[in-house]
XYZ file of C-alpha atoms in Angstrom:
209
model
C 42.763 108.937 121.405
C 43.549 105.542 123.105
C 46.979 105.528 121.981
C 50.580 103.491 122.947
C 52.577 106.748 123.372
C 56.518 105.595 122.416
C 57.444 109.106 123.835
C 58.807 112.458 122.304
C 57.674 113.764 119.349
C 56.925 111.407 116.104
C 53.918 109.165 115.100
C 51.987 107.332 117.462
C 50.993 103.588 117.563
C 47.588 102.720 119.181
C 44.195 102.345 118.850
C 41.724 104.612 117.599
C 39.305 105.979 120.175
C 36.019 104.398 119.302
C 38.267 101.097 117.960
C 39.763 99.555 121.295
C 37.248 96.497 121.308
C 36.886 96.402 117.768
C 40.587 95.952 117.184
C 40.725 93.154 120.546
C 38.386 91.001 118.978
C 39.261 91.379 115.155
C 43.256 89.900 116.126
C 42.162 86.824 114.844
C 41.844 88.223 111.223
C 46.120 89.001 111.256
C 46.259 85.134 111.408
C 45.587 85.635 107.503
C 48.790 87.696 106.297
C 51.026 84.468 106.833
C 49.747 83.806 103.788
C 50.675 87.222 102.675
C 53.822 88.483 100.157
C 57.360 86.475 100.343
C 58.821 87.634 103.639
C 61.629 89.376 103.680
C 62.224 93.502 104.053
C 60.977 96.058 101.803
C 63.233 95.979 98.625
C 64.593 98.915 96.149
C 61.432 100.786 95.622
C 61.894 101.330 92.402
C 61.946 97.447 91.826
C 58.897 96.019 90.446
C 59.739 92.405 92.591
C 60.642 94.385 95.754
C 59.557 92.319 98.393
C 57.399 92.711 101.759
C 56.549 91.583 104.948
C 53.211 90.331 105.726
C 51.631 92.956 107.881
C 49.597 92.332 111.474
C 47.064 94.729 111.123
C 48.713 97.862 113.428
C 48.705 101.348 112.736
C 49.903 104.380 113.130
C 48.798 108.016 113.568
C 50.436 111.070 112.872
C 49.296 114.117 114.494
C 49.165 117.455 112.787
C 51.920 118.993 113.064
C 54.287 115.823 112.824
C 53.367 115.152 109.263
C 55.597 115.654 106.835
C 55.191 117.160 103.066
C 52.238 116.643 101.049
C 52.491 113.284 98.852
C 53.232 113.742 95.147
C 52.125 110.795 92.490
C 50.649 110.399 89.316
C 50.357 107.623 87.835
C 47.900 105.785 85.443
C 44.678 103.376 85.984
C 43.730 100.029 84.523
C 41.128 102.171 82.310
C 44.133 104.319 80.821
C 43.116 107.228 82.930
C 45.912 109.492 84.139
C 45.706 110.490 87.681
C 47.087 113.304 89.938
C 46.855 113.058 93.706
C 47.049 116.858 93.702
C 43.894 116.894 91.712
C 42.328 115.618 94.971
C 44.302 118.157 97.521
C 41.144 119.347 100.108
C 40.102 116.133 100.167
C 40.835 113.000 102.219
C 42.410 110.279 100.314
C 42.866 106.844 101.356
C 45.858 104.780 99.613
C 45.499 100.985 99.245
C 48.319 98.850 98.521
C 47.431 95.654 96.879
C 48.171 92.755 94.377
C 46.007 90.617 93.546
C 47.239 86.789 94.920
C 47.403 88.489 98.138
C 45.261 86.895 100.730
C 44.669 89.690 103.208
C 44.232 91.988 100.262
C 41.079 89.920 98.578
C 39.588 89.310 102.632
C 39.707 93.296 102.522
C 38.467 93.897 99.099
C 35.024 94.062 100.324
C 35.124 96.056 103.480
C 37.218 98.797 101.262
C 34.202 99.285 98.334
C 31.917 99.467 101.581
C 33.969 102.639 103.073
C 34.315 104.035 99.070
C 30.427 103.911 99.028
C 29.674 105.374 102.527
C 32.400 107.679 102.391
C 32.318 108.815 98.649
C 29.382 111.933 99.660
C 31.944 113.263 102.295
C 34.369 113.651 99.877
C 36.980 110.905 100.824
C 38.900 108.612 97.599
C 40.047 105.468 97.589
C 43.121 104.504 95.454
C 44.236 101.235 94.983
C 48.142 101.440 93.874
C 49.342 97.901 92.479
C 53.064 97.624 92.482
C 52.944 93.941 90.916
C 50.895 92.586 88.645
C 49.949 93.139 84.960
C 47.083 94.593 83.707
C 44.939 91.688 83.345
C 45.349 89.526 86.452
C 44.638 93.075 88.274
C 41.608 93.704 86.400
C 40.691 90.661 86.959
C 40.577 90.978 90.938
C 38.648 94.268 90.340
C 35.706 92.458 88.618
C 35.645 89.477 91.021
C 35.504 91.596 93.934
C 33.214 94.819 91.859
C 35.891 97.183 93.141
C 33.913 100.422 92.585
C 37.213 102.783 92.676
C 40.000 102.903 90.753
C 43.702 102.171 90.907
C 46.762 102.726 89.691
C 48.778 100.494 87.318
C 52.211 101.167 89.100
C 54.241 98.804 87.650
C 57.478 100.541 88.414
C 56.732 100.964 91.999
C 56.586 104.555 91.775
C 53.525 104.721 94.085
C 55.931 102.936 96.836
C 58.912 105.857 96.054
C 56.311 108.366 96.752
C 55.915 107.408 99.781
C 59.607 106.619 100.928
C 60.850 109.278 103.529
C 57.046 110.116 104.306
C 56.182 106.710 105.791
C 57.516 103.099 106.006
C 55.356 100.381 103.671
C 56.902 97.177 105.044
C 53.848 94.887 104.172
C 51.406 93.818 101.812
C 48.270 95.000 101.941
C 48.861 98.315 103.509
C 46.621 101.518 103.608
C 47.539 104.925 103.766
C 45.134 107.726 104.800
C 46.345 111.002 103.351
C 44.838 114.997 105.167
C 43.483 117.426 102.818
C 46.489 118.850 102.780
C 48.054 114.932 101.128
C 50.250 114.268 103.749
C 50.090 111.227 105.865
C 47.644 111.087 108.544
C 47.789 107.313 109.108
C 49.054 103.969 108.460
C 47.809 100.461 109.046
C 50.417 97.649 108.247
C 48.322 94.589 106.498
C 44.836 93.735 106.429
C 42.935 96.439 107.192
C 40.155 96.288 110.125
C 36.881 98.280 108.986
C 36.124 100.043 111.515
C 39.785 100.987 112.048
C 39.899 102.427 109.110
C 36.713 104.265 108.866
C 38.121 105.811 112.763
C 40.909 107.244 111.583
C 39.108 108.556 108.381
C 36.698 110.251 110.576
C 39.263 111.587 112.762
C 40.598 113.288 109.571
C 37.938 114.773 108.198
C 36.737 116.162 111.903
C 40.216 118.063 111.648
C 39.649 121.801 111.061
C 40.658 123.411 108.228
């Protein structure tokens, strides 16, 4: 990996090892998340108006054996379907923070149903968790942008307190990618780049088991 190391033991903060260039010349796309959430630090998770930092795009990896327990949520989609992430435990899952007046969010909408439909045959989910809007505005987003996976309709934040202690969300969009074990492999901090993303997915799934 072509990673920042900060030192000791803990995540680490750097570029994927096939993403180096890819991340260089995507910087311009952070430029977007100005635009993003109402600044200010990540509220009471367990507020539905908790409020977030726009994000720059970074992200960090944890190796194996710094991860911590395995995520627990369930939680409901727009559809009414209830949903366990231990129903998906072997799997890779990736967890997508979103709402739908985000601007980074919608610029990402489409390079996330790209990974769900290359990815999908290996195995790996996509979640969307929505900590903010009601049912229709978020439906809404998922038939302008023919979001082929589901999310979840967390309007308690719950999906946020599931993650609290496990890893820091401080910004809107923000993506998650979860071992087959559910705990947190990886984090990116706003708008996702693609081929980011789909590195440290691969990186995941090449993990032995």
């Amino acid at each position: 990996m072509n990673d920042i190391d900060h030192g000791g033991a803990g995540p680490r903060r750097g570029l994927s090892r096939r993403s180096l260039l890819t991340a260089m010349g995507g910087a311009g796309a952070a430029l977007l998340l100005a635009a993003c959430a109402p600044g200010g630090t990540t509220g009471d998770p367990g507020s539905v108006n908790a409020g977030y930092e726009a994000g720059d795009g970074s992200f960090t990896i944890w190796e194996v054996a710094e991860r911590g327990d395995p995520v627990e949520h369930t939680g409901t989609t727009y559809d009414g379907t209830e949903l366990s992430l231990a129903d998906w435990r072997g799997d890779v899952v990736v967890l997508n923070f979103w709402y739908a007046a985000c601007p980074p969010c919608r610029a990402e909408a489409p390079d996330l149903a790209a990974i769900h439909e290359d990815y999908a045959p290996d195995g790996v989910h996509l979640l969307g968790i929505n900590p903010r809007d009601a049912a229709g505005a978020a439906q809404a987003f998922e038939r302008t942008f023919e979001v082929p996976y589901p999310s979840l309709h967390d309007d308690r934040a719950r999906g946020v307190a599931a993650l609290e202690g496990l890893v820091p969300l401080q910004a809107m969009p923000s993506t998650v990618v979860l071992d087959r074990s559910g705990r947190v492999a990886s984090r990116i901090l706003g708008q996702a780049d693609p081929q980011i993303l789909r590195d440290l997915i691969d990186d995941v799934l090449a993990e032995e088991v």
